[in-house]
Amino acid sequence: MAKIFDFNREDAEGQIIHHWHAEKQIHHKAGSVGSGHIVEDEAYLRAVVEALHGPYEILIVGPGHAKWQLHAHLKLQDPEIARHVMAVVDADHPSDAQLVELARKYFSGIDRMTPQIITPKQ
């Protein structure tokens, strides 16, 4: 499941993108061939990417390897959105409130380091 939040200092609005195979969590068996990581379904990743259209800055947060698969998918399939990814951050199953607070703190720090005046292109 992917949770996507649009937020400002006062408000946050979220949406959930469910993976249709989420009820069948697969665990890697010891001794089998491969990295042990399950590759995310391309259709699911496309659904997540579609929900990301519009945000200016993106922070990808979560446990496990899926966040890195999403980031790699973005870089290959939608580089325009990928350039808006500010960071990929590990977090162990945060609540919605914890996710929003983490993102607010992260972007507050980024805002202090980023020039706030945008000059028009000539």
mmCIF file of N, CA and C in Angstrom:
data_model
loop_
_atom_site.group_PDB
_atom_site.id
_atom_site.type_symbol
_atom_site.label_atom_id
_atom_site.label_comp_id
_atom_site.label_asym_id
_atom_site.label_seq_id
_atom_site.Cartn_x
_atom_site.Cartn_y
_atom_site.Cartn_z
ATOM 1 N N MET A 1 0.842 -1.166 0.000
ATOM 2 C CA MET A 1 0.000 0.000 0.000
ATOM 3 C C MET A 1 0.891 1.234 0.000
ATOM 4 N N ALA A 2 0.530 2.213 -0.793
ATOM 5 C CA ALA A 2 1.247 3.487 -0.829
ATOM 6 C C ALA A 2 0.330 4.561 -0.267
ATOM 7 N N LYS A 3 0.890 5.413 0.570
ATOM 8 C CA LYS A 3 0.151 6.551 1.114
ATOM 9 C C LYS A 3 0.786 7.809 0.554
ATOM 10 N N ILE A 4 -0.044 8.666 -0.014
ATOM 11 C CA ILE A 4 0.438 9.893 -0.629
ATOM 12 C C ILE A 4 -0.257 11.057 0.060
ATOM 13 N N PHE A 5 0.546 11.994 0.578
ATOM 14 C CA PHE A 5 0.011 13.130 1.312
ATOM 15 C C PHE A 5 0.375 14.429 0.622
ATOM 16 N N ASP A 6 -0.620 15.306 0.472
ATOM 17 C CA ASP A 6 -0.402 16.702 0.109
ATOM 18 C C ASP A 6 -0.596 17.465 1.408
ATOM 19 N N PHE A 7 0.328 18.361 1.723
ATOM 20 C CA PHE A 7 0.207 19.050 3.004
ATOM 21 C C PHE A 7 0.833 20.430 2.950
ATOM 22 N N ASN A 8 0.448 21.230 3.937
ATOM 23 C CA ASN A 8 1.085 22.513 4.200
ATOM 24 C C ASN A 8 1.309 22.590 5.705
ATOM 25 N N ARG A 9 1.543 23.766 6.242
ATOM 26 C CA ARG A 9 1.826 23.868 7.682
ATOM 27 C C ARG A 9 0.638 23.487 8.554
ATOM 28 N N GLU A 10 -0.576 23.725 8.079
ATOM 29 C CA GLU A 10 -1.753 23.491 8.907
ATOM 30 C C GLU A 10 -2.527 22.222 8.554
ATOM 31 N N ASP A 11 -2.588 21.889 7.304
ATOM 32 C CA ASP A 11 -3.460 20.810 6.839
ATOM 33 C C ASP A 11 -2.677 19.712 6.129
ATOM 34 N N ALA A 12 -3.290 18.539 6.095
ATOM 35 C CA ALA A 12 -2.737 17.414 5.330
ATOM 36 C C ALA A 12 -3.901 16.611 4.770
ATOM 37 N N GLU A 13 -3.768 16.223 3.535
ATOM 38 C CA GLU A 13 -4.786 15.403 2.881
ATOM 39 C C GLU A 13 -4.073 14.215 2.248
ATOM 40 N N GLY A 14 -4.572 13.027 2.539
ATOM 41 C CA GLY A 14 -3.900 11.838 2.040
ATOM 42 C C GLY A 14 -4.781 10.967 1.175
ATOM 43 N N GLN A 15 -4.133 10.138 0.402
ATOM 44 C CA GLN A 15 -4.833 9.115 -0.366
ATOM 45 C C GLN A 15 -4.027 7.835 -0.285
ATOM 46 N N ILE A 16 -4.711 6.720 -0.430
ATOM 47 C CA ILE A 16 -4.068 5.416 -0.342
ATOM 48 C C ILE A 16 -4.206 4.709 -1.681
ATOM 49 N N ILE A 17 -3.099 4.167 -2.164
ATOM 50 C CA ILE A 17 -3.097 3.337 -3.358
ATOM 51 C C ILE A 17 -2.875 1.909 -2.868
ATOM 52 N N HIS A 18 -3.899 1.085 -2.993
ATOM 53 C CA HIS A 18 -3.805 -0.299 -2.526
ATOM 54 C C HIS A 18 -3.207 -1.192 -3.606
ATOM 55 N N HIS A 19 -2.377 -2.103 -3.179
ATOM 56 C CA HIS A 19 -1.835 -3.125 -4.070
ATOM 57 C C HIS A 19 -2.818 -4.282 -4.047
ATOM 58 N N TRP A 20 -3.256 -4.722 -5.202
ATOM 59 C CA TRP A 20 -4.296 -5.752 -5.253
ATOM 60 C C TRP A 20 -3.801 -7.114 -4.794
ATOM 61 N N HIS A 21 -2.489 -7.292 -4.575
ATOM 62 C CA HIS A 21 -1.967 -8.556 -4.054
ATOM 63 C C HIS A 21 -1.513 -8.420 -2.605
ATOM 64 N N ALA A 22 -1.922 -7.356 -1.926
ATOM 65 C CA ALA A 22 -1.425 -7.081 -0.572
ATOM 66 C C ALA A 22 -1.794 -8.164 0.429
ATOM 67 N N GLU A 23 -2.922 -8.826 0.224
ATOM 68 C CA GLU A 23 -3.326 -9.857 1.180
ATOM 69 C C GLU A 23 -2.471 -11.110 1.068
ATOM 70 N N LYS A 24 -1.669 -11.223 0.008
ATOM 71 C CA LYS A 24 -0.821 -12.393 -0.212
ATOM 72 C C LYS A 24 0.645 -12.001 -0.058
ATOM 73 N N GLN A 25 1.036 -11.562 1.123
ATOM 74 C CA GLN A 25 2.426 -11.171 1.336
ATOM 75 C C GLN A 25 3.318 -12.394 1.187
ATOM 76 N N ILE A 26 4.341 -12.254 0.369
ATOM 77 C CA ILE A 26 5.242 -13.367 0.087
ATOM 78 C C ILE A 26 6.552 -13.128 0.821
ATOM 79 N N HIS A 27 7.046 -14.153 1.483
ATOM 80 C CA HIS A 27 8.323 -14.062 2.185
ATOM 81 C C HIS A 27 9.358 -14.890 1.441
ATOM 82 N N HIS A 28 10.562 -14.391 1.395
ATOM 83 C CA HIS A 28 11.668 -15.060 0.726
ATOM 84 C C HIS A 28 12.097 -16.283 1.536
ATOM 85 N N LYS A 29 12.340 -17.385 0.862
ATOM 86 C CA LYS A 29 12.812 -18.607 1.528
ATOM 87 C C LYS A 29 14.330 -18.642 1.539
ATOM 88 N N ALA A 30 14.886 -19.039 2.655
ATOM 89 C CA ALA A 30 16.338 -19.177 2.761
ATOM 90 C C ALA A 30 16.814 -20.247 1.787
ATOM 91 N N GLY A 31 17.946 -19.999 1.161
ATOM 92 C CA GLY A 31 18.538 -20.982 0.265
ATOM 93 C C GLY A 31 18.035 -20.923 -1.161
ATOM 94 N N SER A 32 17.079 -20.056 -1.470
ATOM 95 C CA SER A 32 16.597 -19.979 -2.847
ATOM 96 C C SER A 32 17.431 -18.964 -3.628
ATOM 97 N N VAL A 33 17.375 -19.064 -4.935
ATOM 98 C CA VAL A 33 18.160 -18.202 -5.802
ATOM 99 C C VAL A 33 17.511 -16.827 -5.860
ATOM 100 N N GLY A 34 18.323 -15.798 -5.869
ATOM 101 C CA GLY A 34 17.813 -14.436 -6.000
ATOM 102 C C GLY A 34 18.206 -13.580 -4.819
ATOM 103 N N SER A 35 17.832 -12.307 -4.900
ATOM 104 C CA SER A 35 18.231 -11.346 -3.873
ATOM 105 C C SER A 35 17.383 -11.443 -2.621
ATOM 106 N N GLY A 36 16.231 -12.074 -2.719
ATOM 107 C CA GLY A 36 15.328 -12.119 -1.578
ATOM 108 C C GLY A 36 14.307 -11.001 -1.601
ATOM 109 N N HIS A 37 14.444 -10.075 -2.547
ATOM 110 C CA HIS A 37 13.500 -8.971 -2.650
ATOM 111 C C HIS A 37 12.460 -9.295 -3.713
ATOM 112 N N ILE A 38 11.227 -9.000 -3.403
ATOM 113 C CA ILE A 38 10.134 -9.239 -4.338
ATOM 114 C C ILE A 38 9.970 -7.992 -5.198
ATOM 115 N N VAL A 39 9.950 -8.163 -6.495
ATOM 116 C CA VAL A 39 9.798 -7.043 -7.410
ATOM 117 C C VAL A 39 8.342 -6.602 -7.402
ATOM 118 N N GLU A 40 8.135 -5.300 -7.257
ATOM 119 C CA GLU A 40 6.782 -4.763 -7.257
ATOM 120 C C GLU A 40 6.155 -4.908 -8.643
ATOM 121 N N ASP A 41 4.870 -5.055 -8.659
ATOM 122 C CA ASP A 41 4.072 -5.158 -9.865
ATOM 123 C C ASP A 41 4.139 -3.822 -10.616
ATOM 124 N N GLU A 42 4.452 -3.869 -11.909
ATOM 125 C CA GLU A 42 4.571 -2.651 -12.713
ATOM 126 C C GLU A 42 3.267 -1.855 -12.753
ATOM 127 N N ALA A 43 2.131 -2.533 -12.832
ATOM 128 C CA ALA A 43 0.845 -1.822 -12.866
ATOM 129 C C ALA A 43 0.620 -1.056 -11.566
ATOM 130 N N TYR A 44 1.007 -1.657 -10.457
ATOM 131 C CA TYR A 44 0.879 -0.986 -9.158
ATOM 132 C C TYR A 44 1.787 0.240 -9.105
ATOM 133 N N LEU A 45 3.031 0.086 -9.545
ATOM 134 C CA LEU A 45 3.952 1.224 -9.548
ATOM 135 C C LEU A 45 3.427 2.344 -10.445
ATOM 136 N N ARG A 46 2.849 1.994 -11.582
ATOM 137 C CA ARG A 46 2.265 3.014 -12.468
ATOM 138 C C ARG A 46 1.122 3.745 -11.779
ATOM 139 N N ALA A 47 0.303 3.027 -11.004
ATOM 140 C CA ALA A 47 -0.800 3.663 -10.270
ATOM 141 C C ALA A 47 -0.262 4.651 -9.237
ATOM 142 N N VAL A 48 0.818 4.279 -8.571
ATOM 143 C CA VAL A 48 1.436 5.182 -7.594
ATOM 144 C C VAL A 48 1.999 6.410 -8.308
ATOM 145 N N VAL A 49 2.691 6.208 -9.411
ATOM 146 C CA VAL A 49 3.274 7.317 -10.170
ATOM 147 C C VAL A 49 2.178 8.260 -10.653
ATOM 148 N N GLU A 50 1.077 7.717 -11.129
ATOM 149 C CA GLU A 50 -0.035 8.550 -11.597
ATOM 150 C C GLU A 50 -0.544 9.454 -10.477
ATOM 151 N N ALA A 51 -0.580 8.944 -9.265
ATOM 152 C CA ALA A 51 -1.038 9.738 -8.122
ATOM 153 C C ALA A 51 -0.026 10.814 -7.732
ATOM 154 N N LEU A 52 1.216 10.691 -8.173
ATOM 155 C CA LEU A 52 2.254 11.659 -7.826
ATOM 156 C C LEU A 52 2.284 12.868 -8.747
ATOM 157 N N HIS A 53 1.567 12.866 -9.838
ATOM 158 C CA HIS A 53 1.597 14.002 -10.753
ATOM 159 C C HIS A 53 1.099 15.242 -10.038
ATOM 160 N N GLY A 54 1.886 16.292 -10.108
ATOM 161 C CA GLY A 54 1.483 17.554 -9.513
ATOM 162 C C GLY A 54 2.370 18.056 -8.393
ATOM 163 N N PRO A 55 2.820 17.220 -7.450
ATOM 164 C CA PRO A 55 3.619 17.765 -6.350
ATOM 165 C C PRO A 55 4.940 18.347 -6.841
ATOM 166 N N TYR A 56 5.348 19.411 -6.197
ATOM 167 C CA TYR A 56 6.614 20.033 -6.563
ATOM 168 C C TYR A 56 7.795 19.294 -5.952
ATOM 169 N N GLU A 57 7.648 18.843 -4.702
ATOM 170 C CA GLU A 57 8.721 18.113 -4.031
ATOM 171 C C GLU A 57 8.167 16.815 -3.457
ATOM 172 N N ILE A 58 8.929 15.739 -3.604
ATOM 173 C CA ILE A 58 8.474 14.414 -3.173
ATOM 174 C C ILE A 58 9.497 13.825 -2.213
ATOM 175 N N LEU A 59 8.989 13.253 -1.120
ATOM 176 C CA LEU A 59 9.803 12.518 -0.161
ATOM 177 C C LEU A 59 9.248 11.101 -0.132
ATOM 178 N N ILE A 60 10.074 10.110 -0.448
ATOM 179 C CA ILE A 60 9.639 8.710 -0.434
ATOM 180 C C ILE A 60 10.088 8.115 0.895
ATOM 181 N N VAL A 61 9.121 7.590 1.670
ATOM 182 C CA VAL A 61 9.388 7.119 3.030
ATOM 183 C C VAL A 61 8.813 5.729 3.210
ATOM 184 N N GLY A 62 9.498 4.893 3.992
ATOM 185 C CA GLY A 62 8.923 3.605 4.347
ATOM 186 C C GLY A 62 9.953 2.577 4.736
ATOM 187 N N PRO A 63 9.469 1.430 5.177
ATOM 188 C CA PRO A 63 10.358 0.321 5.516
ATOM 189 C C PRO A 63 10.669 -0.503 4.266
ATOM 190 N N GLY A 64 11.647 -1.342 4.352
ATOM 191 C CA GLY A 64 11.893 -2.314 3.293
ATOM 192 C C GLY A 64 12.445 -1.738 2.012
ATOM 193 N N HIS A 65 12.306 -2.527 0.952
ATOM 194 C CA HIS A 65 12.936 -2.250 -0.335
ATOM 195 C C HIS A 65 12.000 -1.566 -1.340
ATOM 196 N N ALA A 66 10.702 -1.584 -1.098
ATOM 197 C CA ALA A 66 9.746 -1.071 -2.085
ATOM 198 C C ALA A 66 9.974 0.398 -2.418
ATOM 199 N N LYS A 67 10.397 1.189 -1.440
ATOM 200 C CA LYS A 67 10.619 2.618 -1.700
ATOM 201 C C LYS A 67 11.729 2.817 -2.736
ATOM 202 N N TRP A 68 12.751 1.944 -2.692
ATOM 203 C CA TRP A 68 13.837 2.032 -3.667
ATOM 204 C C TRP A 68 13.376 1.548 -5.037
ATOM 205 N N GLN A 69 12.490 0.559 -5.070
ATOM 206 C CA GLN A 69 11.932 0.107 -6.348
ATOM 207 C C GLN A 69 11.106 1.223 -6.985
ATOM 208 N N LEU A 70 10.324 1.929 -6.162
ATOM 209 C CA LEU A 70 9.540 3.049 -6.683
ATOM 210 C C LEU A 70 10.471 4.128 -7.228
ATOM 211 N N HIS A 71 11.513 4.457 -6.505
ATOM 212 C CA HIS A 71 12.443 5.487 -6.958
ATOM 213 C C HIS A 71 13.114 5.087 -8.274
ATOM 214 N N ALA A 72 13.555 3.833 -8.379
ATOM 215 C CA ALA A 72 14.169 3.342 -9.621
ATOM 216 C C ALA A 72 13.160 3.374 -10.767
ATOM 217 N N HIS A 73 11.922 2.983 -10.485
ATOM 218 C CA HIS A 73 10.865 3.007 -11.497
ATOM 219 C C HIS A 73 10.652 4.440 -11.993
ATOM 220 N N LEU A 74 10.609 5.392 -11.075
ATOM 221 C CA LEU A 74 10.433 6.792 -11.460
ATOM 222 C C LEU A 74 11.571 7.260 -12.362
ATOM 223 N N LYS A 75 12.803 6.936 -11.997
ATOM 224 C CA LYS A 75 13.950 7.386 -12.789
ATOM 225 C C LYS A 75 13.924 6.809 -14.200
ATOM 226 N N LEU A 76 13.460 5.569 -14.340
ATOM 227 C CA LEU A 76 13.415 4.939 -15.662
ATOM 228 C C LEU A 76 12.179 5.328 -16.463
ATOM 229 N N GLN A 77 11.028 5.349 -15.824
ATOM 230 C CA GLN A 77 9.766 5.508 -16.539
ATOM 231 C C GLN A 77 9.231 6.939 -16.564
ATOM 232 N N ASP A 78 9.582 7.744 -15.579
ATOM 233 C CA ASP A 78 9.063 9.110 -15.521
ATOM 234 C C ASP A 78 10.109 10.045 -14.910
ATOM 235 N N PRO A 79 11.185 10.323 -15.656
ATOM 236 C CA PRO A 79 12.265 11.150 -15.118
ATOM 237 C C PRO A 79 11.815 12.550 -14.700
ATOM 238 N N GLU A 80 10.759 13.061 -15.311
ATOM 239 C CA GLU A 80 10.264 14.390 -14.927
ATOM 240 C C GLU A 80 9.771 14.385 -13.481
ATOM 241 N N ILE A 81 9.056 13.348 -13.088
ATOM 242 C CA ILE A 81 8.622 13.241 -11.692
ATOM 243 C C ILE A 81 9.814 12.890 -10.810
ATOM 244 N N ALA A 82 10.703 12.035 -11.275
ATOM 245 C CA ALA A 82 11.863 11.613 -10.475
ATOM 246 C C ALA A 82 12.717 12.799 -10.046
ATOM 247 N N ARG A 83 12.796 13.814 -10.865
ATOM 248 C CA ARG A 83 13.627 14.960 -10.488
ATOM 249 C C ARG A 83 13.036 15.739 -9.314
ATOM 250 N N HIS A 84 11.773 15.483 -8.983
ATOM 251 C CA HIS A 84 11.128 16.125 -7.833
ATOM 252 C C HIS A 84 11.320 15.339 -6.538
ATOM 253 N N VAL A 85 11.939 14.162 -6.618
ATOM 254 C CA VAL A 85 12.199 13.367 -5.409
ATOM 255 C C VAL A 85 13.382 13.999 -4.682
ATOM 256 N N MET A 86 13.119 14.494 -3.484
ATOM 257 C CA MET A 86 14.157 15.151 -2.691
ATOM 258 C C MET A 86 15.000 14.149 -1.914
ATOM 259 N N ALA A 87 14.373 13.039 -1.487
ATOM 260 C CA ALA A 87 15.101 12.023 -0.719
ATOM 261 C C ALA A 87 14.264 10.756 -0.627
ATOM 262 N N VAL A 88 14.948 9.660 -0.307
ATOM 263 C CA VAL A 88 14.311 8.377 -0.001
ATOM 264 C C VAL A 88 14.751 8.050 1.424
ATOM 265 N N VAL A 89 13.773 7.897 2.329
ATOM 266 C CA VAL A 89 14.058 7.815 3.763
ATOM 267 C C VAL A 89 13.510 6.521 4.350
ATOM 268 N N ASP A 90 14.331 5.850 5.160
ATOM 269 C CA ASP A 90 13.877 4.664 5.886
ATOM 270 C C ASP A 90 13.033 5.080 7.081
ATOM 271 N N ALA A 91 11.915 4.408 7.275
ATOM 272 C CA ALA A 91 11.068 4.610 8.455
ATOM 273 C C ALA A 91 10.301 3.315 8.671
ATOM 274 N N ASP A 92 10.251 2.853 9.899
ATOM 275 C CA ASP A 92 9.665 1.557 10.220
ATOM 276 C C ASP A 92 8.168 1.659 10.490
ATOM 277 N N HIS A 93 7.347 1.547 9.469
ATOM 278 C CA HIS A 93 5.884 1.547 9.564
ATOM 279 C C HIS A 93 5.332 2.733 10.353
ATOM 280 N N PRO A 94 5.617 3.971 9.919
ATOM 281 C CA PRO A 94 5.104 5.138 10.642
ATOM 282 C C PRO A 94 3.595 5.287 10.454
ATOM 283 N N SER A 95 2.949 5.906 11.435
ATOM 284 C CA SER A 95 1.525 6.227 11.316
ATOM 285 C C SER A 95 1.384 7.380 10.323
ATOM 286 N N ASP A 96 0.151 7.678 9.921
ATOM 287 C CA ASP A 96 -0.077 8.799 9.009
ATOM 288 C C ASP A 96 0.427 10.103 9.624
ATOM 289 N N ALA A 97 0.117 10.319 10.901
ATOM 290 C CA ALA A 97 0.559 11.544 11.579
ATOM 291 C C ALA A 97 2.082 11.616 11.632
ATOM 292 N N GLN A 98 2.740 10.497 11.872
ATOM 293 C CA GLN A 98 4.203 10.478 11.904
ATOM 294 C C GLN A 98 4.798 10.761 10.524
ATOM 295 N N LEU A 99 4.164 10.241 9.477
ATOM 296 C CA LEU A 99 4.635 10.511 8.113
ATOM 297 C C LEU A 99 4.566 11.998 7.792
ATOM 298 N N VAL A 100 3.424 12.602 8.101
ATOM 299 C CA VAL A 100 3.247 14.027 7.805
ATOM 300 C C VAL A 100 4.229 14.863 8.618
ATOM 301 N N GLU A 101 4.405 14.535 9.892
ATOM 302 C CA GLU A 101 5.350 15.275 10.735
ATOM 303 C C GLU A 101 6.782 15.135 10.209
ATOM 304 N N LEU A 102 7.166 13.930 9.827
ATOM 305 C CA LEU A 102 8.497 13.697 9.258
ATOM 306 C C LEU A 102 8.694 14.536 7.999
ATOM 307 N N ALA A 103 7.704 14.538 7.125
ATOM 308 C CA ALA A 103 7.800 15.304 5.876
ATOM 309 C C ALA A 103 7.855 16.806 6.155
ATOM 310 N N ARG A 104 7.039 17.284 7.092
ATOM 311 C CA ARG A 104 7.074 18.712 7.426
ATOM 312 C C ARG A 104 8.452 19.117 7.938
ATOM 313 N N LYS A 105 9.028 18.303 8.820
ATOM 314 C CA LYS A 105 10.369 18.609 9.344
ATOM 315 C C LYS A 105 11.404 18.571 8.224
ATOM 316 N N TYR A 106 11.311 17.569 7.369
ATOM 317 C CA TYR A 106 12.272 17.437 6.278
ATOM 318 C C TYR A 106 12.207 18.653 5.358
ATOM 319 N N PHE A 107 10.992 18.999 4.916
ATOM 320 C CA PHE A 107 10.856 20.095 3.965
ATOM 321 C C PHE A 107 11.103 21.450 4.610
ATOM 322 N N SER A 108 10.869 21.577 5.903
ATOM 323 C CA SER A 108 11.206 22.809 6.607
ATOM 324 C C SER A 108 12.713 23.038 6.546
ATOM 325 N N GLY A 109 13.481 21.981 6.742
ATOM 326 C CA GLY A 109 14.935 22.080 6.639
ATOM 327 C C GLY A 109 15.388 22.401 5.230
ATOM 328 N N ILE A 110 14.761 21.771 4.247
ATOM 329 C CA ILE A 110 15.085 22.043 2.838
ATOM 330 C C ILE A 110 14.765 23.494 2.501
ATOM 331 N N ASP A 111 13.609 23.995 2.966
ATOM 332 C CA ASP A 111 13.214 25.371 2.672
ATOM 333 C C ASP A 111 14.217 26.380 3.209
ATOM 334 N N ARG A 112 14.796 26.096 4.368
ATOM 335 C CA ARG A 112 15.780 27.024 4.938
ATOM 336 C C ARG A 112 17.057 27.066 4.105
ATOM 337 N N MET A 113 17.353 25.995 3.382
ATOM 338 C CA MET A 113 18.590 25.933 2.598
ATOM 339 C C MET A 113 18.384 26.289 1.127
ATOM 340 N N THR A 114 17.146 26.490 0.704
ATOM 341 C CA THR A 114 16.833 26.722 -0.702
ATOM 342 C C THR A 114 16.491 28.192 -0.935
ATOM 343 N N PRO A 115 17.052 28.815 -1.968
ATOM 344 C CA PRO A 115 16.669 30.194 -2.275
ATOM 345 C C PRO A 115 15.168 30.272 -2.533
ATOM 346 N N GLN A 116 14.525 31.285 -1.987
ATOM 347 C CA GLN A 116 13.076 31.403 -2.090
ATOM 348 C C GLN A 116 12.623 32.345 -3.195
ATOM 349 N N ILE A 117 13.549 32.999 -3.864
ATOM 350 C CA ILE A 117 13.197 33.908 -4.948
ATOM 351 C C ILE A 117 13.459 33.199 -6.266
ATOM 352 N N ILE A 118 12.430 33.090 -7.076
ATOM 353 C CA ILE A 118 12.556 32.457 -8.388
ATOM 354 C C ILE A 118 12.580 33.564 -9.429
ATOM 355 N N THR A 119 13.642 33.612 -10.194
ATOM 356 C CA THR A 119 13.748 34.631 -11.231
ATOM 357 C C THR A 119 13.210 34.072 -12.537
ATOM 358 N N PRO A 120 12.457 34.874 -13.281
ATOM 359 C CA PRO A 120 11.920 34.390 -14.557
ATOM 360 C C PRO A 120 13.034 34.159 -15.564
ATOM 361 N N LYS A 121 12.823 33.165 -16.426
ATOM 362 C CA LYS A 121 13.792 32.881 -17.493
ATOM 363 C C LYS A 121 13.694 33.958 -18.551
ATOM 364 N N GLN A 122 14.816 34.359 -19.068
ATOM 365 C CA GLN A 122 14.865 35.419 -20.079
ATOM 366 C C GLN A 122 14.827 34.843 -21.459
#
